[in-house]
Coordinates of C-alpha atoms and ligand atoms in Angstrom, one line a residue:
M1 CA 0.0 0.0 0.1
T2 CA 2.7 2.4 1.1
E3 CA 4.9 1.5 -1.9
L4 CA 2.1 1.9 -4.4
F5 CA 1.2 5.2 -2.9
Y6 CA 4.7 6.7 -3.2
N7 CA 5.2 5.2 -6.7
S8 CA 2.5 7.4 -7.8
L9 CA 4.6 10.5 -7.0
S10 CA 6.4 12.2 -9.8
S11 CA 10.2 12.0 -9.9
G12 CA 10.5 15.4 -11.7
F13 CA 8.8 18.7 -11.3
G14 CA 6.1 18.1 -13.9
V15 CA 6.4 21.6 -15.4
S16 CA 4.2 21.3 -18.5
H17 CA 1.4 23.2 -16.9
E18 CA 3.8 26.3 -16.5
A19 CA 3.9 27.3 -20.2
D20 CA 4.8 30.9 -19.6
V21 CA 7.7 29.9 -17.4
G22 CA 8.8 27.3 -19.9
T23 CA 9.6 30.1 -22.5
I24 CA 12.6 31.1 -20.4
V25 CA 14.3 27.8 -21.0
G26 CA 17.0 27.7 -23.5
Q27 CA 18.2 31.2 -23.2
A28 CA 22.0 31.6 -23.5
C29 CA 23.8 32.1 -20.2
D30 CA 26.4 34.8 -19.4
P31 CA 29.6 32.7 -19.5
R32 CA 31.7 35.1 -17.4
K33 CA 33.2 33.8 -14.2
R34 CA 32.8 36.2 -11.4
H35 CA 35.6 36.4 -8.8
D36 CA 34.6 38.8 -6.2
I37 CA 32.7 37.9 -2.8
P38 CA 29.1 36.7 -3.4
L39 CA 26.3 39.2 -3.4
L40 CA 23.3 38.2 -1.4
V41 CA 20.2 39.8 -3.1
I42 CA 17.4 39.9 -0.5
F43 CA 14.0 40.0 -2.0
G44 CA 11.9 41.2 0.9
G45 CA 14.8 43.3 2.1
T46 CA 12.6 45.3 4.5
G47 CA 10.7 42.4 5.9
D48 CA 10.6 40.5 9.2
L49 CA 13.1 37.7 8.1
A50 CA 15.6 40.2 6.7
H51 CA 15.8 42.2 9.9
R52 CA 15.5 39.5 12.5
K53 CA 17.6 36.8 10.9
L54 CA 19.4 37.6 7.6
L55 CA 21.0 41.0 8.3
P56 CA 22.2 39.9 11.9
A57 CA 23.5 36.6 10.3
V58 CA 25.5 38.4 7.6
Y59 CA 26.8 40.8 10.2
N60 CA 27.9 37.9 12.5
L61 CA 29.6 36.2 9.6
S62 CA 31.3 39.4 8.7
Q63 CA 32.2 40.8 12.2
E64 CA 35.6 39.1 12.6
A65 CA 36.8 40.1 9.1
L66 CA 35.6 43.7 9.6
A67 CA 37.4 43.9 12.9
E68 CA 40.7 42.8 11.2
G69 CA 40.2 45.0 8.3
R70 CA 39.6 42.1 5.9
Q71 CA 36.9 41.7 3.3
P72 CA 33.8 39.9 4.7
P73 CA 32.5 36.7 3.1
M74 CA 29.6 38.4 1.2
R75 CA 27.8 41.7 0.6
V76 CA 24.2 42.5 0.5
L77 CA 21.8 44.1 -1.9
A78 CA 18.4 44.5 -0.2
I79 CA 15.4 44.9 -2.5
G80 CA 12.2 46.7 -1.3
R81 CA 9.3 48.7 -2.4
R82 CA 10.0 51.7 -0.1
A83 CA 11.5 54.7 -1.8
W84 CA 14.6 54.7 0.2
T85 CA 18.2 55.5 -0.4
R86 CA 21.1 53.3 0.7
R87 CA 21.5 55.5 3.8
D88 CA 17.8 55.3 4.7
Y89 CA 18.2 51.5 4.6
A90 CA 21.3 51.6 6.6
D91 CA 19.7 53.8 9.4
W92 CA 16.7 51.3 9.5
A93 CA 18.9 48.2 9.6
R94 CA 21.3 49.6 12.3
D95 CA 18.9 49.1 15.3
W96 CA 17.8 45.6 14.2
I97 CA 21.4 44.4 13.8
R98 CA 22.2 45.7 17.3
E99 CA 19.2 44.0 18.7
F100 CA 19.5 40.6 17.0
T101 CA 23.3 40.0 16.5
R102 CA 25.2 37.6 18.8
K103 CA 28.6 39.1 18.0
P104 CA 30.1 42.3 19.5
V105 CA 28.8 45.5 17.8
T106 CA 30.6 48.8 17.7
D107 CA 29.5 52.0 15.9
E108 CA 32.7 51.7 13.9
L109 CA 32.1 48.0 12.9
L110 CA 28.4 48.6 12.1
D111 CA 29.3 51.7 10.0
A112 CA 32.0 49.7 8.1
F113 CA 29.4 47.0 7.5
L114 CA 26.4 49.1 6.4
N115 CA 28.4 51.7 4.4
Q116 CA 30.7 49.5 2.5
Y117 CA 28.8 46.1 2.3
V118 CA 25.0 46.7 2.3
D119 CA 23.1 48.4 -0.5
Y120 CA 19.5 49.0 -1.3
H121 CA 17.5 48.8 -4.5
E122 CA 13.9 50.1 -4.7
M123 CA 11.6 48.1 -7.0
D124 CA 8.3 46.4 -7.2
I125 CA 9.1 42.8 -7.6
E126 CA 5.8 42.0 -9.4
D127 CA 6.6 44.6 -12.1
H128 CA 8.3 42.6 -14.9
A129 CA 9.8 45.8 -16.5
A130 CA 11.5 46.8 -13.2
Y131 CA 13.9 43.9 -13.6
E132 CA 15.7 46.0 -16.3
G133 CA 16.7 48.5 -13.6
L134 CA 17.9 45.7 -11.3
F135 CA 20.0 44.2 -14.1
K136 CA 21.5 47.6 -14.7
T137 CA 22.5 47.8 -11.0
F138 CA 24.1 44.3 -11.1
E139 CA 26.0 45.2 -14.3
R140 CA 27.2 48.6 -12.9
D141 CA 28.0 47.7 -9.3
Y142 CA 28.2 44.0 -9.0
S143 CA 29.5 42.6 -12.4
D144 CA 32.1 40.6 -10.6
N145 CA 30.0 39.2 -7.8
P146 CA 28.5 35.8 -7.9
R147 CA 24.8 36.2 -7.1
V148 CA 22.7 34.4 -4.4
H149 CA 19.0 35.5 -4.5
Y150 CA 17.2 35.0 -1.3
L151 CA 13.5 35.0 -1.7
A152 CA 12.4 36.3 1.7
V153 CA 8.9 36.9 0.5
A154 CA 5.6 35.0 0.4
P155 CA 5.5 32.1 -2.1
R156 CA 3.1 33.9 -4.4
F157 CA 5.9 36.2 -5.4
F158 CA 8.3 33.3 -6.3
K159 CA 7.1 32.9 -9.8
P160 CA 7.1 36.7 -10.6
I161 CA 10.6 36.9 -9.3
A162 CA 11.7 33.8 -11.3
L163 CA 10.1 35.3 -14.5
G164 CA 11.8 38.6 -13.9
L165 CA 15.2 37.3 -13.2
G166 CA 14.8 34.7 -16.0
S167 CA 14.1 37.5 -18.5
Q168 CA 17.9 38.3 -18.7
P169 CA 20.4 35.7 -19.9
A170 CA 22.8 36.7 -17.1
A171 CA 20.4 35.2 -14.5
C172 CA 20.8 31.7 -15.7
G173 CA 23.6 29.2 -15.3
Q174 CA 25.4 30.8 -12.4
D175 CA 23.0 32.5 -10.1
R176 CA 21.7 30.5 -7.0
V177 CA 18.4 31.1 -5.3
I178 CA 17.5 30.3 -1.7
I179 CA 13.8 29.8 -0.8
E180 CA 12.1 29.6 2.6
K181 CA 9.1 27.5 3.5
P182 CA 6.2 27.6 3.3
F183 CA 6.5 25.9 -0.2
G184 CA 2.8 26.2 -0.8
E185 CA -0.1 24.7 1.2
D186 CA 0.3 21.2 -0.2
R187 CA 2.4 19.0 -2.4
M188 CA 0.8 20.3 -5.7
Q189 CA 1.6 23.9 -4.9
A190 CA 5.1 23.1 -3.8
Q191 CA 5.7 21.2 -7.0
Q192 CA 4.5 24.3 -9.1
L193 CA 6.9 26.6 -7.1
F194 CA 9.9 24.4 -7.6
A195 CA 9.1 24.0 -11.2
A196 CA 9.0 27.7 -11.8
L197 CA 12.4 28.2 -10.1
T198 CA 14.1 25.2 -11.6
Q199 CA 13.2 26.3 -15.1
V200 CA 15.2 29.5 -14.5
F201 CA 18.0 28.5 -12.2
G202 CA 18.5 24.9 -12.8
E203 CA 17.8 22.3 -10.2
E204 CA 21.3 22.3 -8.6
H205 CA 21.1 26.1 -8.0
V206 CA 17.8 25.9 -6.0
F207 CA 18.5 25.9 -2.3
A208 CA 15.5 25.1 -0.1
I209 CA 16.2 26.3 3.3
D210 CA 15.0 24.5 6.5
H211 CA 16.8 26.4 9.3
Y212 CA 16.5 23.3 11.5
L213 CA 19.2 21.6 9.4
G214 CA 21.5 24.4 10.5
K215 CA 20.9 23.9 14.2
E216 CA 24.1 22.9 16.1
M217 CA 22.4 20.0 18.0
I218 CA 20.5 18.7 15.0
Q219 CA 23.8 18.4 13.2
N220 CA 25.3 16.8 16.3
I221 CA 22.7 13.9 16.0
L222 CA 24.9 12.7 13.1
T223 CA 28.0 12.7 15.2
L224 CA 26.3 11.1 18.1
R225 CA 24.8 8.4 16.0
F226 CA 27.7 7.6 13.7
E227 CA 30.9 8.5 15.7
N228 CA 30.2 6.5 18.9
M229 CA 30.0 2.8 18.8
I230 CA 28.0 2.7 22.0
F231 CA 25.1 4.3 20.2
K232 CA 25.8 3.2 16.6
S233 CA 25.6 -0.5 17.7
C234 CA 22.3 -0.3 19.3
W235 CA 20.4 2.2 17.2
N236 CA 17.7 -0.1 16.1
R237 CA 14.5 -1.9 17.1
N238 CA 16.4 -4.6 19.2
F239 CA 17.4 -2.0 21.7
I240 CA 15.2 1.1 21.2
E241 CA 11.7 0.9 22.6
S242 CA 10.4 4.3 21.3
V243 CA 11.5 7.7 20.3
E244 CA 10.1 11.1 21.2
I245 CA 10.5 14.3 19.3
T246 CA 9.1 17.4 21.1
A247 CA 9.1 21.0 19.9
S248 CA 7.3 23.2 22.3
E249 CA 6.9 26.9 21.9
T250 CA 5.6 29.6 24.2
V251 CA 4.8 32.0 21.5
G252 CA 1.4 32.0 19.7
V253 CA 0.8 33.1 16.1
E254 CA 1.8 36.8 16.9
T255 CA 1.3 38.8 13.8
R256 CA 1.2 35.9 11.4
G257 CA -2.5 34.8 11.9
G258 CA -3.2 35.1 8.2
Y259 CA -0.5 32.7 7.1
Y260 CA -0.8 30.4 10.1
D261 CA -4.5 29.8 9.9
Q262 CA -4.1 28.3 6.4
A263 CA -1.0 26.3 7.6
G264 CA -1.5 24.9 11.2
A265 CA 1.1 23.0 13.2
M266 CA 1.2 20.1 10.7
R267 CA 2.2 22.2 7.7
D268 CA 4.2 24.9 9.7
M269 CA 6.4 22.6 11.7
V270 CA 5.8 18.9 11.2
Q271 CA 6.0 18.7 7.4
N272 CA 9.5 20.4 7.4
H273 CA 11.3 20.8 10.7
L274 CA 10.2 17.9 12.7
F275 CA 10.4 15.5 9.6
Q276 CA 14.0 16.6 9.3
I277 CA 14.6 15.6 12.8
L278 CA 12.7 12.3 12.4
S279 CA 14.5 11.3 9.2
I280 CA 18.0 12.1 10.6
L281 CA 17.2 10.0 13.7
A282 CA 15.9 7.0 11.6
M283 CA 18.0 7.1 8.4
E284 CA 20.8 4.6 7.5
E285 CA 24.3 6.0 7.7
P286 CA 24.8 8.1 4.6
E287 CA 27.8 7.7 2.3
R288 CA 30.5 10.4 3.1
D289 CA 31.8 12.9 0.5
N290 CA 28.5 12.8 -1.4
S291 CA 26.3 16.0 -1.0
Y292 CA 23.1 14.2 -1.9
A293 CA 23.7 11.1 0.3
M294 CA 22.0 12.4 3.4
S295 CA 19.0 13.6 1.6
V296 CA 18.7 10.2 -0.1
A297 CA 19.1 8.5 3.2
Q298 CA 16.3 10.8 4.7
Q299 CA 14.1 10.1 1.6
N300 CA 14.3 6.3 2.3
V301 CA 12.9 6.9 5.7
L302 CA 10.1 9.1 4.4
Q303 CA 9.3 6.6 1.9
A304 CA 8.9 3.9 4.6
L305 CA 6.4 5.8 6.7
R306 CA 3.2 4.0 7.4
I307 CA 0.2 5.9 6.1
P308 CA -2.6 5.9 8.7
K309 CA -6.0 4.8 7.5
L310 CA -9.4 6.0 8.6
E311 CA -9.7 3.2 11.2
T312 CA -6.3 4.0 12.8
C313 CA -6.6 7.7 12.5
A314 CA -7.2 8.3 16.2
K315 CA -4.2 6.2 17.1
A316 CA -2.0 8.1 14.7
I317 CA -2.8 11.7 15.1
C318 CA -4.0 14.1 17.9
L319 CA -4.5 17.7 17.0
G320 CA -5.3 20.6 19.3
Q321 CA -6.0 24.4 19.3
Y322 CA -5.2 26.8 22.2
E323 CA -8.0 28.5 23.9
G324 CA -8.3 32.1 22.5
Y325 CA -6.8 31.2 19.2
R326 CA -9.9 32.1 17.3
A327 CA -9.7 35.7 18.7
E328 CA -6.2 36.3 17.3
P329 CA -5.9 38.9 14.6
K330 CA -6.5 37.6 11.0
V331 CA -7.7 34.2 12.3
S332 CA -11.1 32.9 11.4
P333 CA -13.5 33.0 14.4
E334 CA -14.6 29.5 13.3
S335 CA -11.1 28.3 12.7
Q336 CA -10.4 24.4 12.8
T337 CA -6.7 25.0 12.4
D338 CA -4.3 22.9 14.5
T339 CA -1.9 24.9 16.8
Y340 CA -0.8 21.6 18.3
A341 CA 0.0 18.3 16.7
A342 CA 1.0 15.0 18.3
L343 CA 1.7 12.0 15.9
A344 CA 2.7 8.4 16.2
V345 CA 4.8 7.5 13.3
Y346 CA 6.0 4.1 12.3
V347 CA 8.9 3.4 9.9
D348 CA 8.2 0.2 8.2
N349 CA 11.7 -1.1 7.6
P350 CA 13.8 -3.8 9.2
R351 CA 15.6 -1.3 11.5
W352 CA 12.5 0.2 13.0
E353 CA 9.7 -2.3 12.6
G354 CA 7.2 -1.7 15.4
V355 CA 9.1 1.2 17.2
P356 CA 6.8 4.2 17.7
F357 CA 8.2 7.7 17.0
L358 CA 6.1 10.0 18.9
I359 CA 6.2 13.6 17.6
R360 CA 4.6 16.6 19.2
T361 CA 4.7 20.4 18.8
G362 CA 2.5 23.3 19.7
K363 CA 2.2 27.0 20.3
K364 CA 1.4 28.8 23.5
L365 CA 2.7 25.9 25.6
A366 CA 4.3 26.0 29.1
R367 CA 7.9 26.0 28.0
R368 CA 10.1 26.8 25.0
S369 CA 12.0 23.6 24.5
T370 CA 13.1 21.3 21.6
Y371 CA 14.5 17.9 22.5
V372 CA 14.8 14.2 21.4
V373 CA 14.4 11.3 23.7
I374 CA 15.6 7.8 22.9
N375 CA 13.9 5.4 25.2
F376 CA 15.9 2.2 25.3
R377 CA 14.2 -1.2 25.9
R378 CA 13.9 -2.0 29.6
T379 CA 15.6 -4.9 31.3
P380 CA 13.0 -7.3 32.9
G381 CA 11.3 -5.7 35.8
A382 CA 12.8 -2.1 35.3
K383 CA 10.3 0.6 35.8
E384 CA 12.1 3.3 33.8
P385 CA 13.9 2.7 30.4
D386 CA 17.4 4.0 30.0
R387 CA 17.2 7.3 28.1
L388 CA 19.3 9.4 25.9
V389 CA 18.1 12.9 25.8
I390 CA 19.3 15.3 23.1
D391 CA 18.5 19.0 24.0
I392 CA 18.3 20.9 20.9
Q393 CA 17.2 24.4 22.2
P394 CA 17.2 26.7 24.2
D395 CA 19.6 24.5 26.1
E396 CA 22.0 22.5 24.0
G397 CA 23.4 19.3 25.4
V398 CA 23.1 15.5 25.8
E399 CA 22.0 13.6 28.8
L400 CA 22.2 9.8 29.3
R401 CA 19.9 8.5 32.1
F402 CA 20.5 5.0 33.5
N403 CA 19.9 2.9 36.6
I404 CA 22.3 2.7 39.4
K405 CA 22.5 1.0 42.8
K406 CA 21.2 3.3 45.5
P407 CA 24.2 3.8 48.0
G408 CA 23.7 1.8 51.2
L409 CA 23.3 -1.8 52.4
G410 CA 20.4 -2.7 50.1
F411 CA 20.2 -3.2 46.4
A412 CA 17.6 -0.7 45.6
V413 CA 17.8 0.9 42.2
E414 CA 17.7 4.6 41.2
P415 CA 17.9 6.4 38.0
V416 CA 20.7 8.9 37.6
A417 CA 21.9 11.1 34.8
M418 CA 25.2 12.0 33.1
S419 CA 25.1 15.2 31.3
F420 CA 27.0 17.2 28.8
C421 CA 25.8 20.7 28.7
Q422 CA 27.1 22.4 25.5
S423 CA 25.4 25.7 26.2
C424 CA 26.7 25.9 29.8
S425 CA 30.1 26.6 28.4
V426 CA 30.4 30.2 27.5
E427 CA 32.9 29.6 24.7
A428 CA 30.9 26.9 23.0
H429 CA 27.8 29.0 23.2
S430 CA 29.3 32.2 21.6
N431 CA 31.0 30.1 18.9
T432 CA 27.8 28.2 18.0
P433 CA 26.8 29.7 14.6
E434 CA 23.2 30.7 14.3
A435 CA 21.4 28.3 11.9
Y436 CA 21.1 31.1 9.3
E437 CA 24.7 32.0 9.3
R438 CA 25.7 28.4 8.7
L439 CA 23.1 28.0 5.9
L440 CA 23.8 31.3 4.2
Q441 CA 27.5 30.5 4.1
A442 CA 26.9 27.1 2.8
A443 CA 24.6 28.4 -0.1
C444 CA 27.2 31.0 -1.0
E445 CA 29.8 28.2 -1.1
G446 CA 27.4 26.0 -3.1
Q447 CA 27.3 23.2 -0.5
R448 CA 24.1 21.4 -0.9
E449 CA 24.3 18.9 2.1
L450 CA 22.6 21.4 4.5
F451 CA 19.5 21.9 2.2
S452 CA 16.4 20.0 1.6
Q453 CA 16.2 18.3 -1.8
W454 CA 13.0 18.4 -3.8
P455 CA 12.3 14.5 -3.6
Q456 CA 12.5 14.8 0.2
I457 CA 10.1 17.9 0.3
Q458 CA 7.8 16.0 -1.9
L459 CA 7.6 12.9 0.2
S460 CA 7.0 14.8 3.4
W461 CA 4.3 16.8 1.8
A462 CA 2.6 13.7 0.3
W463 CA 2.6 12.1 3.9
V464 CA 1.3 15.3 5.5
D465 CA -1.4 15.8 2.7
R466 CA -2.6 12.3 3.1
V467 CA -2.7 12.3 6.9
L468 CA -4.8 15.5 6.8
E469 CA -7.2 13.9 4.4
V470 CA -7.6 11.0 6.7
W471 CA -8.0 13.4 9.6
A472 CA -10.7 15.3 7.6
E473 CA -12.5 12.1 6.8
A474 CA -12.5 11.2 10.5
G475 CA -14.5 14.5 11.1
R476 CA -11.5 16.7 12.1
P477 CA -11.3 16.0 15.8
L478 CA -9.5 19.0 17.4
F479 CA -8.9 19.2 21.2
S480 CA -8.8 22.5 23.0
Y481 CA -5.9 23.2 25.4
E482 CA -5.2 25.9 28.0
Q483 CA -2.5 28.5 27.1
G484 CA 0.6 27.7 29.2
S485 CA -0.2 24.1 29.5
T486 CA 1.6 21.1 28.1
G487 CA -1.1 20.7 25.3
P488 CA -4.5 18.9 25.2
K489 CA -4.9 16.2 27.9
E490 CA -6.0 13.9 25.1
A491 CA -2.3 13.8 24.0
D492 CA -1.2 11.9 27.2
A493 CA -3.7 9.0 26.5
F494 CA -2.7 9.1 22.9
A495 CA 1.0 8.6 23.7
A496 CA 0.0 5.9 26.3
R497 CA -1.6 3.9 23.5
H498 CA 1.9 3.4 22.1
G499 CA 3.4 2.5 25.4
V500 CA 4.9 6.0 25.9
T501 CA 4.6 8.5 28.8
W502 CA 5.9 11.9 27.4
Y503 CA 9.4 12.5 28.9
S504 CA 9.6 15.6 31.2
D505 CA 12.8 16.7 32.7
E506 CA 10.7 18.7 35.2
A507 CA 9.4 15.4 36.6
Ligands
BG6_601 C1 9.2 28.5 11.7 C2 7.7 28.4 11.9 O1 9.5 27.9 10.5 O2 9.9 27.9 12.8 C3 7.3 29.2 13.1 O3 7.1 29.0 10.8 C4 8.1 28.5 14.4 O4 6.0 29.1 13.5 C5 9.6 28.6 14.1 O5 7.9 29.3 15.5 C6 10.4 27.8 15.0 O6 11.7 28.0 14.9 P1 12.7 27.9 16.1 O7 14.0 28.1 15.5 O8 12.4 29.1 17.0 O9 12.5 26.7 16.8

C-alpha cells in the first residue's frame, strides 16, 4: 500500500502546466566567471526575516573580518518597495542588527558593514519591467560578484521573481536562489513553485532552506549516531523501545495569523522541521563525501512511513488548538486550524519495525524547548527505560539516564543522569553559529548537504497531505488546550496507546 502510494509521486517537477515559465528555458547564459565575494540579493529586504535573521546573520559572519580590516564573506543588496536610499536603509537596519546580533557590535564596525557592504535597491518585484533596472544595477556595481538570490517573501512572489530574473540571460547558469518555506499549502503547490524556479536557475542552483538543518544540536545527532560505537551499535528496534521528538513553543501566532490559519502546526512545523529531525534519527548511515547522500537516506525513511487509515486515524494523530486562538488577529472565528499536533509515526523497515516515533509540537505551551528522547528497551522488571536525551534548544546538550544501585546496604535501584551541557560553556555558546549563518555561508559556497532536496520535500508533503485527508474524513477531531499548559490532555492518553509517557525533565 505504502509502496504503491509513493510510486504514484512524480520524480521530476512536472512543469508542463507552466507554459509561460517554460519560455525562459533555452536562453543563452552569461559565460563570465565572477571572482569577487558573493552578493546576497534579498527580495523582501525590509521584511521580518531580513531584519531578524538575515542581516544579523550576515553581520555575524562578517564581524571578525571587519574587525581585522579584511573583506567579509559576502555583501548584501536588499530589495524593497520603499522609496529609500542606501542611507535610509542603513539607518533602518542599524537598530535591528544591534538587537539581534550575537557578536560584539561597535559603531565603527556597524558603519563599516553598512556603508561598504550593504546596499538598497527600490523596486516592485511584481513589475516585470522593473527587472531591467535591477540588471543595470548588477552590471554597474556587481558585475564581478556571484549572485545568491534570497526569496524572503511570500511564495506567491516566487514566480514573478523567477520570471523577472529569468528575462535576462545573465540570470541563468550561475545564479543561485534560496527559498524559505512555506513551499505552498500542499504537495501540488510546492511542485509548481519548484518547477518555476528550476526552469530559470537549474535544479542544482535552487537551495530550499530548512533552518532546523543548520541547528548545532541537530547536526550533532549525526556525530552522536555515527561516531560513537555505544550508540551506533544499538540504534535499532532490538535496543530502542520508542523515540520522542518534542518542539514546544511559548509564542502564539503573533502577527502571522493570516498565514498560520491556512497552515497549522502540521504544515508549519511537522512537514518540514520535525520530519527533518525524524528522518535524521531514523536514516541509515549516509555515504560520506556525497552531497546528496544524506537527503537520499532521509528520503528512504520518508518513503517507509506507514500511512494511517481512517480506522487507525485516532491512534496516529491528535490535533489541538489553544484557547483564545480564534480571537487572534487575522484568524477565522470558526477556525479548525491545529496549533498543536501529536503524531505516532512508524517506519516500516527492518531497522525500525514496530518502534513508535512520537512527535509533538505546539504553540502557547508552558515552555520553549526542543528535544529528542531515545527510550531504550527495559531490562526485565525495570520501571524506567534508560534514556538518551538530546537537548536542541534553548539548552544544548546530551544527557544519558540510566539505573544505578542506591548507595547503602540494600540493592535498591535509582535512575541517575550523566550530562554534557554544551550551552553551559560560554565559549561553546558564543561560537555556535546561528542556523542562518551556517546556511547562508553554505549556499554561498554551493554546499548542498545542508539543504532539503525536492524529492525529500515532496515525500514529506505527500505524507502530511494524506494524513490531513484521513483526519478530515474522520471528522476533524480537534482538542482544545489551555494556554501555558503542556497541550491537550488527550495527547497523554494518545501517547500511552503506544506505550509512551511523554518525557519531562521537570518530573
Ligand atoms: C518557523 C515556523 O519555521 O519555525 C514558526 O514558521 C516557528 O511558526 C519557528 O515558530 C520555530 O523556529 P525555532 O528556530 O524558534 O525553533
